[in-house]
């Protein structure tokens, strides 16, 4: 096969000349092609068949043990001017990066098949969608891209019609961590990735295209590419509000996207609809509202912790036609990970399970599955124009200080809240407890350009005629003095979402505070939750001294980005600091005198 688009054909020919594959396969995305790939990988051992009675169409892939996660220290943004990549990215000069990568790619596909994958990020007929072509020598990447994107003939037709596409070149190389780089050339709409088969490094449509390159494209085209889930909340009257939410990893994004309402809410007729669990592209519509699409067609989710208690929707989504990566298996060949009932017999590396070797499933083991298999998949997930957003939510893991929920005073304040967001690390993750890592808008590893310019771009959406979503911050992870979580989380998070919708609808006056609007007494519908009033008070408390210190830390953080940080964001920080100052309780001596 070949393409009638000269730019595409020329690039494929150039890559073939450089990498010297034994053969070239243009992917059409058909079922027959997928079955052939699976059969091929079963023969080579790239895939292992799982129990087809309990898990029809499910397979296991075991990666190289040194290739199990994204590699931020080997991920670069290569802009002509170093300043454009910003202090939030590793940078390399484009000429140097191309030379380094082309040396690695030279002859790397000898004896291998080179797959050409045309793909579309977003519904195939959506004006918000964007296309790319990934060239890879990994059949595992092809099979995953087929699930995660709209891949094949229809995407190729759109690319040939539009004439433009993001170029992604990938090879697993020798899977040598010393010969591994993930390079982005936003000015050339190009990605080069070598030496890793892991999803975030190798499925180039996902983090590389849909976040790093797309965020850069979005800046010049007037839209936003964000690390956010999208969820629809339907009330008993049948009205649906869509919410996009950004959280750093390990904060329950997939769980929130697939939330099951508490029993009482279910009886009353509340429903939750999943549009996306990881990435959101949004753009103002003709009516001034922000419309969002999920550029992905599948979920590449973390398996451990996914259970009938935490996320029954995810569990039923992955009961069939799923590729598992680095999970353990049971005696009867079912996939297994920590959090599931039953027992592992073989660990993620294929060894007999021995607790002395650590967890049976790798902590970052994954499932790849079509979004359509989710029981709560939204009937509007494929709408070409996207879904209109009522709210944007930022959140992090903050054991202290940050209330359960508060609302930004306006858009610019919301941008400040997103810029300031972060998560406190746990001992298990880093060895150091309570270290706050700022991860603005959960985009620290993914913004493809300078954070200062990125915040300026966010601020620019507030213009005459705009009907922007309200911005909120949530914290499901507040802890009491005994270290236990104060808020039950999971399905009960719907209570917080309901309050946000009440705010959007003008039904909840709220309580104004220097940091934003909090639920006034009685506005959060706590129903049959057995939370005592002291716990509710703690969850909704604004601690002046703590917040004054937090605002000072936010100010320092903004300054660390130098002159490109918009003055407007500094002014926002000062506005909140001043409001706190003015509302501060009188000092003790003043009270006494
Ligand atoms: C991530 C992911 O690393 O979604 O954020 O895989
Ligand atoms: Mn993610």
Coordinates of C-alpha atoms in Angstrom, one line a residue, residues 129-560:
X129 CA -10.1 16.1 16.3
X130 CA -6.5 16.0 15.0
X131 CA -4.7 13.3 13.1
X132 CA -1.3 11.7 13.2
X133 CA 0.7 8.9 11.7
X134 CA 2.8 6.7 13.9
X135 CA 5.5 4.5 12.4
X136 CA 6.6 1.7 14.7
X137 CA 8.3 -1.7 14.6
X138 CA 6.2 -3.0 17.6
X139 CA 3.0 -5.1 16.9
X140 CA 2.1 -4.6 20.5
X141 CA 2.0 -0.8 19.9
X142 CA -0.2 -1.3 16.8
X143 CA -2.7 -3.5 18.8
X144 CA -2.8 -0.9 21.6
X145 CA -3.1 2.1 19.2
X146 CA -6.1 0.3 17.5
X147 CA -7.9 0.4 20.9
X148 CA -6.7 3.8 22.1
X149 CA -7.3 5.8 18.9
X150 CA -9.5 5.7 15.7
X151 CA -6.9 3.9 13.7
X152 CA -6.8 2.9 10.0
X153 CA -8.5 3.6 6.8
X154 CA -10.9 6.3 7.9
X155 CA -8.1 8.2 9.6
X156 CA -5.9 7.9 6.5
X157 CA -8.8 9.3 4.4
X158 CA -9.1 12.3 6.7
X159 CA -5.3 12.9 6.7
X160 CA -5.2 12.7 2.9
X161 CA -8.2 15.2 2.8
X162 CA -6.6 17.6 5.2
X163 CA -3.0 17.2 4.1
X164 CA -1.6 17.7 7.6
X165 CA -0.7 15.2 10.4
X166 CA 1.6 14.8 13.4
X167 CA 4.6 12.6 12.6
X168 CA 5.6 10.0 15.2
X169 CA 8.5 7.7 14.7
X170 CA 8.9 4.9 17.2
X171 CA 11.2 1.8 17.6
X172 CA 11.5 -0.4 20.7
X173 CA 15.2 -0.6 19.7
X174 CA 17.1 -2.8 22.1
X175 CA 14.9 -1.8 25.2
X176 CA 18.2 -0.5 26.7
X177 CA 17.6 2.2 29.2
X178 CA 20.9 3.8 28.2
X179 CA 19.6 4.1 24.6
X180 CA 16.1 5.5 25.3
X181 CA 14.8 8.9 24.5
X182 CA 11.4 10.5 23.9
X183 CA 11.8 13.6 21.9
X184 CA 9.2 16.2 20.9
X185 CA 9.6 18.8 18.2
X186 CA 6.5 20.9 18.6
X187 CA 7.5 23.4 15.9
X188 CA 7.7 20.5 13.4
X189 CA 4.7 18.6 14.8
X190 CA 7.1 15.6 15.1
X191 CA 7.8 13.0 17.8
X192 CA 10.7 10.5 17.9
X193 CA 10.7 7.8 20.5
X194 CA 13.3 5.1 20.8
X195 CA 14.1 2.2 23.2
X196 CA 10.8 1.8 25.1
X197 CA 7.6 -0.2 24.5
X198 CA 5.7 1.3 27.5
X199 CA 2.4 2.9 26.7
X200 CA 3.2 6.5 27.7
X201 CA 6.5 6.4 25.8
X202 CA 5.4 4.3 22.8
X203 CA 1.7 4.8 22.1
X204 CA 2.5 8.2 20.5
X205 CA -1.1 9.3 20.1
X206 CA -1.5 9.5 23.9
X207 CA 0.8 11.7 26.0
X208 CA 3.2 12.7 23.2
X209 CA 0.7 13.8 20.7
X210 CA -2.6 14.4 22.6
X211 CA -0.9 16.4 25.4
X212 CA 2.7 17.6 24.6
X213 CA 2.3 18.4 20.9
X214 CA -1.4 19.2 21.1
X215 CA -1.0 21.7 23.9
X216 CA 1.5 23.5 21.7
X217 CA -0.9 23.4 18.7
X218 CA -3.8 24.4 20.9
X219 CA -1.9 27.6 22.0
X220 CA -1.6 28.9 18.5
X221 CA -5.1 27.7 17.5
X222 CA -7.1 29.0 20.5
X223 CA -8.0 25.8 22.3
X224 CA -6.7 23.7 25.2
X225 CA -5.3 20.2 25.4
X226 CA -5.5 19.1 29.1
X227 CA -4.8 16.1 31.4
X228 CA -8.4 15.8 32.5
X229 CA -11.2 13.3 32.7
X230 CA -14.7 14.3 31.4
X231 CA -17.8 13.1 33.1
X232 CA -21.5 13.8 32.7
X233 CA -23.8 14.1 35.7
X234 CA -27.4 13.5 35.0
X235 CA -29.9 14.6 37.6
X236 CA -33.4 13.0 38.2
X237 CA -34.9 15.6 35.8
X238 CA -32.8 14.2 33.0
X239 CA -30.5 17.2 32.8
X240 CA -26.8 16.5 32.3
X241 CA -23.9 18.7 33.3
X242 CA -20.5 17.9 32.0
X243 CA -17.4 18.3 34.2
X244 CA -13.7 18.1 33.3
X245 CA -11.3 17.4 36.1
X246 CA -7.5 17.4 36.4
X247 CA -5.7 15.4 39.1
X248 CA -2.1 14.3 39.3
X249 CA -1.5 10.5 39.1
X250 CA -2.8 8.3 42.0
X251 CA -5.7 10.6 42.8
X252 CA -8.6 8.5 41.4
X253 CA -9.2 10.0 37.9
X254 CA -10.6 6.8 36.4
X255 CA -12.7 6.2 39.5
X256 CA -14.3 9.6 39.3
X257 CA -14.9 9.2 35.5
X258 CA -16.8 6.0 36.2
X259 CA -18.3 6.9 39.6
X260 CA -21.3 4.9 40.8
X261 CA -23.8 7.2 42.7
X262 CA -24.6 6.3 46.4
X263 CA -27.7 4.1 46.8
X264 CA -30.1 7.0 47.7
X265 CA -28.9 9.0 44.6
X266 CA -29.4 5.9 42.4
X267 CA -33.0 5.5 43.7
X268 CA -33.7 9.2 43.0
X269 CA -32.5 8.7 39.4
X270 CA -29.0 10.2 39.3
X271 CA -26.7 8.8 36.6
X272 CA -23.1 9.3 35.8
X273 CA -21.8 9.1 32.2
X274 CA -18.1 8.6 31.3
X275 CA -16.8 10.6 28.4
X276 CA -13.0 10.3 29.1
X277 CA -10.7 9.2 31.8
X278 CA -7.4 10.9 31.0
X279 CA -7.3 13.6 28.3
X280 CA -9.6 16.4 27.3
X281 CA -9.4 18.8 24.3
X282 CA -11.7 21.8 24.7
X283 CA -12.5 24.8 22.6
X284 CA -15.0 27.7 22.8
X285 CA -18.2 27.1 20.7
X286 CA -20.2 29.8 18.9
X287 CA -22.3 30.3 22.0
X288 CA -19.3 31.1 24.1
X289 CA -19.3 27.9 26.1
X290 CA -16.3 25.5 26.2
X291 CA -16.9 22.3 24.4
X292 CA -14.9 19.2 25.2
X293 CA -13.9 16.0 23.4
X294 CA -12.0 13.0 24.6
X295 CA -9.3 12.5 22.0
X296 CA -8.9 8.9 23.0
X297 CA -11.0 5.9 22.1
X298 CA -9.9 3.6 25.0
X299 CA -8.6 3.5 28.5
X300 CA -5.0 2.7 29.3
X301 CA -5.6 2.3 33.0
X302 CA -3.7 1.2 36.1
X303 CA -4.8 -2.3 37.1
X304 CA -3.8 -2.5 40.8
X305 CA -6.4 -1.2 43.1
X306 CA -9.2 -1.6 40.5
X307 CA -11.8 -3.8 42.2
X308 CA -15.4 -4.3 42.8
X309 CA -15.2 -1.9 45.8
X310 CA -13.3 0.9 44.1
X311 CA -14.5 0.8 40.5
X312 CA -17.0 -1.9 39.5
X313 CA -17.6 -0.2 36.2
X314 CA -13.9 -0.5 35.3
X315 CA -13.8 -4.1 36.3
X316 CA -16.7 -5.0 34.1
X317 CA -15.2 -3.0 31.2
X318 CA -12.1 -5.1 31.3
X319 CA -13.8 -8.5 31.5
X320 CA -13.3 -9.1 27.8
X321 CA -11.3 -7.9 24.8
X322 CA -8.6 -6.4 26.9
X323 CA -4.8 -6.4 26.6
X324 CA -3.2 -6.6 30.1
X325 CA 0.4 -5.5 30.6
X326 CA 2.5 -6.7 33.5
X327 CA -0.3 -8.2 35.7
X328 CA 0.0 -11.5 37.6
X329 CA -1.9 -14.6 36.8
X330 CA -3.9 -17.1 38.9
X331 CA -3.7 -20.9 38.8
X332 CA -6.5 -21.0 36.2
X333 CA -4.9 -18.3 34.0
X334 CA -7.0 -15.3 35.0
X335 CA -5.4 -11.8 35.3
X336 CA -4.7 -10.8 38.8
X337 CA -3.5 -7.8 40.8
X338 CA -3.4 -6.5 44.3
X339 CA -6.9 -5.6 45.4
X340 CA -8.6 -8.5 43.6
X341 CA -9.9 -11.6 45.4
X342 CA -8.2 -14.9 44.7
X343 CA -4.5 -15.7 44.6
X344 CA -1.7 -15.1 42.1
X345 CA 0.6 -18.0 41.1
X346 CA 2.8 -16.3 38.6
X347 CA 4.0 -12.7 39.0
X348 CA 4.3 -10.0 36.4
X349 CA 7.7 -11.2 35.3
X350 CA 6.5 -14.8 34.8
X351 CA 8.2 -16.1 38.0
X352 CA 6.3 -18.3 40.5
X353 CA 4.8 -15.8 42.9
X354 CA 6.9 -15.2 46.0
X355 CA 5.9 -12.2 48.3
X356 CA 9.7 -11.8 48.9
X357 CA 9.9 -10.5 45.3
X358 CA 7.4 -7.7 45.9
X359 CA 3.9 -7.2 44.5
X360 CA 2.6 -9.9 42.2
X361 CA 1.4 -7.4 39.6
X362 CA 3.7 -4.5 38.8
X363 CA 2.3 -1.4 40.6
X364 CA 2.1 0.3 37.2
X365 CA 0.5 -2.7 35.4
X366 CA -2.1 -1.7 32.9
X367 CA -5.2 -2.6 31.0
X368 CA -5.9 -1.4 27.4
X369 CA -9.6 -1.5 26.5
X370 CA -12.1 0.1 24.2
X371 CA -14.0 3.0 25.9
X372 CA -17.2 1.6 24.4
X373 CA -17.0 -1.4 26.7
X374 CA -17.6 0.8 29.8
X375 CA -21.2 0.3 31.1
X376 CA -21.4 4.1 31.7
X377 CA -20.0 5.1 28.4
X378 CA -21.7 8.4 27.5
X379 CA -24.1 8.4 24.5
X380 CA -22.6 11.8 23.7
X381 CA -18.9 10.7 23.9
X382 CA -18.8 10.6 20.1
X383 CA -20.6 13.9 19.5
X384 CA -18.6 15.7 16.8
X385 CA -19.0 19.2 18.5
X386 CA -18.1 17.8 21.9
X387 CA -20.0 18.2 25.2
X388 CA -20.5 21.7 26.8
X389 CA -18.6 22.0 30.1
X390 CA -20.4 23.4 33.2
X391 CA -17.4 23.1 35.5
X392 CA -13.7 22.5 35.6
X393 CA -12.3 20.8 38.7
X394 CA -8.7 20.8 40.0
X395 CA -7.6 18.6 42.8
X396 CA -4.7 16.9 44.6
X397 CA -3.8 14.7 47.5
X398 CA -3.6 17.2 50.4
X399 CA -3.8 15.6 53.8
X400 CA -4.1 19.0 55.5
X401 CA -5.2 22.6 55.0
X402 CA -7.1 22.3 51.7
X403 CA -10.9 22.1 52.1
X404 CA -13.1 19.4 50.6
X405 CA -14.3 21.9 47.9
X406 CA -14.1 25.5 47.1
X407 CA -15.0 27.6 44.1
X408 CA -12.8 30.2 42.3
X409 CA -14.0 33.8 42.5
X410 CA -13.7 34.1 38.7
X411 CA -11.8 32.6 35.8
X412 CA -8.4 34.3 36.6
X413 CA -8.6 33.1 40.2
X414 CA -9.4 29.6 38.8
X415 CA -6.3 29.7 36.7
X416 CA -4.3 30.6 39.8
X417 CA -5.9 27.6 41.7
X418 CA -5.0 25.3 38.8
X419 CA -1.4 26.7 38.7
X420 CA -1.0 26.2 42.5
X421 CA -2.3 22.6 42.6
X422 CA -0.2 19.8 43.8
X423 CA -0.1 16.6 45.8
X424 CA 1.6 15.7 49.0
X425 CA 3.7 12.6 48.6
X426 CA 3.2 9.5 50.8
X427 CA 6.0 7.5 52.5
X428 CA 5.2 4.6 50.3
X429 CA 5.8 6.6 47.1
X430 CA 8.9 8.5 47.9
X431 CA 10.2 7.8 51.4
X432 CA 9.5 11.4 52.4
X433 CA 6.1 12.1 54.0
X434 CA 4.2 15.3 53.4
X435 CA 6.4 16.7 50.7
X436 CA 4.3 19.0 48.5
X437 CA 4.9 18.7 44.8
X438 CA 3.3 21.4 42.7
X439 CA 1.9 20.0 39.5
X440 CA 0.1 22.8 37.8
X441 CA -3.1 21.6 36.2
X442 CA -1.6 18.1 36.4
X443 CA 0.4 19.0 33.3
X444 CA 3.9 19.2 34.7
X445 CA 5.1 16.2 32.7
X446 CA 2.9 17.1 29.7
X447 CA 2.8 20.8 28.9
X448 CA 4.7 21.0 25.6
X449 CA 5.9 24.6 26.2
X450 CA 6.8 27.2 28.9
X451 CA 4.4 27.1 31.8
X452 CA 4.3 31.0 31.9
X453 CA 3.0 31.0 28.3
X454 CA 0.6 28.2 29.2
X455 CA -1.0 30.2 32.1
X456 CA -1.2 33.2 29.8
X457 CA -3.0 31.1 27.2
X458 CA -5.5 29.9 29.9
X459 CA -6.1 33.5 31.0
X460 CA -6.8 34.5 27.4
X461 CA -10.1 32.5 27.3
X462 CA -11.8 35.1 29.6
X463 CA -13.0 37.5 26.9
X464 CA -16.2 39.3 26.0
X465 CA -19.0 36.8 25.1
X466 CA -17.3 33.9 26.8
X467 CA -19.6 31.7 29.0
X468 CA -16.8 29.9 30.7
X469 CA -17.4 27.0 33.1
X470 CA -17.0 27.6 36.8
X471 CA -13.7 26.5 38.3
X472 CA -13.5 24.4 41.5
X473 CA -10.8 22.8 43.7
X474 CA -11.5 19.5 45.5
X475 CA -9.5 17.5 48.0
X476 CA -10.8 14.0 48.7
X477 CA -7.7 13.2 50.8
X478 CA -8.0 15.3 53.9
X479 CA -6.8 13.4 57.0
X480 CA -7.7 13.6 60.6
X481 CA -5.3 13.7 63.5
X482 CA -5.3 9.9 63.7
X483 CA -4.2 9.8 60.0
X484 CA -7.5 8.4 58.7
X485 CA -9.3 10.0 55.7
X486 CA -12.1 12.4 56.8
X487 CA -14.1 12.0 53.6
X488 CA -15.4 8.7 52.3
X489 CA -14.6 9.5 48.7
X490 CA -15.6 7.2 45.7
X491 CA -19.4 7.3 45.0
X492 CA -19.9 9.9 47.8
X493 CA -17.9 12.4 45.7
X494 CA -21.2 12.9 43.8
X495 CA -22.4 14.9 46.8
X496 CA -19.7 17.4 46.1
X497 CA -20.4 17.4 42.4
X498 CA -24.1 18.0 43.2
X499 CA -23.1 21.2 45.1
X500 CA -21.0 22.4 42.2
X501 CA -24.0 21.9 39.9
X502 CA -26.2 23.8 42.4
X503 CA -23.7 26.6 42.2
X504 CA -23.8 26.5 38.4
X505 CA -27.6 26.6 38.5
X506 CA -27.6 29.4 41.0
X507 CA -29.3 27.2 43.6
X508 CA -26.6 27.4 46.4
X509 CA -25.6 30.9 47.7
X510 CA -22.4 29.4 49.3
X511 CA -20.2 31.1 51.8
X512 CA -17.7 33.7 50.6
X513 CA -14.2 33.4 52.0
X514 CA -10.8 34.9 51.1
X515 CA -9.9 31.8 49.2
X516 CA -13.2 31.4 47.3
X517 CA -16.7 30.2 47.8
X518 CA -17.3 27.2 50.1
X519 CA -20.6 25.3 50.8
X520 CA -22.6 27.2 53.3
X521 CA -24.0 25.3 56.3
X522 CA -26.4 22.6 55.1
X523 CA -25.7 23.0 51.3
X524 CA -23.7 19.8 51.0
X525 CA -26.3 17.0 51.0
X526 CA -24.6 14.6 53.4
X527 CA -27.8 12.4 53.7
X528 CA -27.2 9.2 55.5
X529 CA -23.4 9.6 55.7
X530 CA -22.4 9.3 59.4
X531 CA -20.1 12.3 59.5
X532 CA -20.0 14.2 62.8
X533 CA -20.3 17.9 62.7
X534 CA -16.7 18.4 63.8
X535 CA -15.5 16.4 60.8
X536 CA -17.6 18.5 58.5
X537 CA -16.3 21.7 60.1
X538 CA -12.7 20.5 59.5
X539 CA -13.4 19.5 55.9
X540 CA -14.9 23.0 55.2
X541 CA -12.6 25.1 57.4
X542 CA -10.4 27.9 56.1
X543 CA -7.3 28.1 58.4
X544 CA -6.1 31.7 58.0
X545 CA -2.5 31.1 59.2
X546 CA -2.1 28.0 57.1
X547 CA -3.5 29.7 54.0
X548 CA -1.3 32.8 54.5
X549 CA 1.7 30.5 54.4
X550 CA 0.3 28.6 51.4
X551 CA -0.2 31.9 49.4
X552 CA 3.3 32.9 50.1
X553 CA 4.5 29.5 48.8
X554 CA 2.4 29.9 45.7
X555 CA 3.9 33.3 45.2
X556 CA 7.4 31.9 45.3
X557 CA 6.4 29.1 42.9
X558 CA 5.0 31.6 40.4
X559 CA 8.3 33.6 40.6
X560 CA 10.3 30.4 39.8

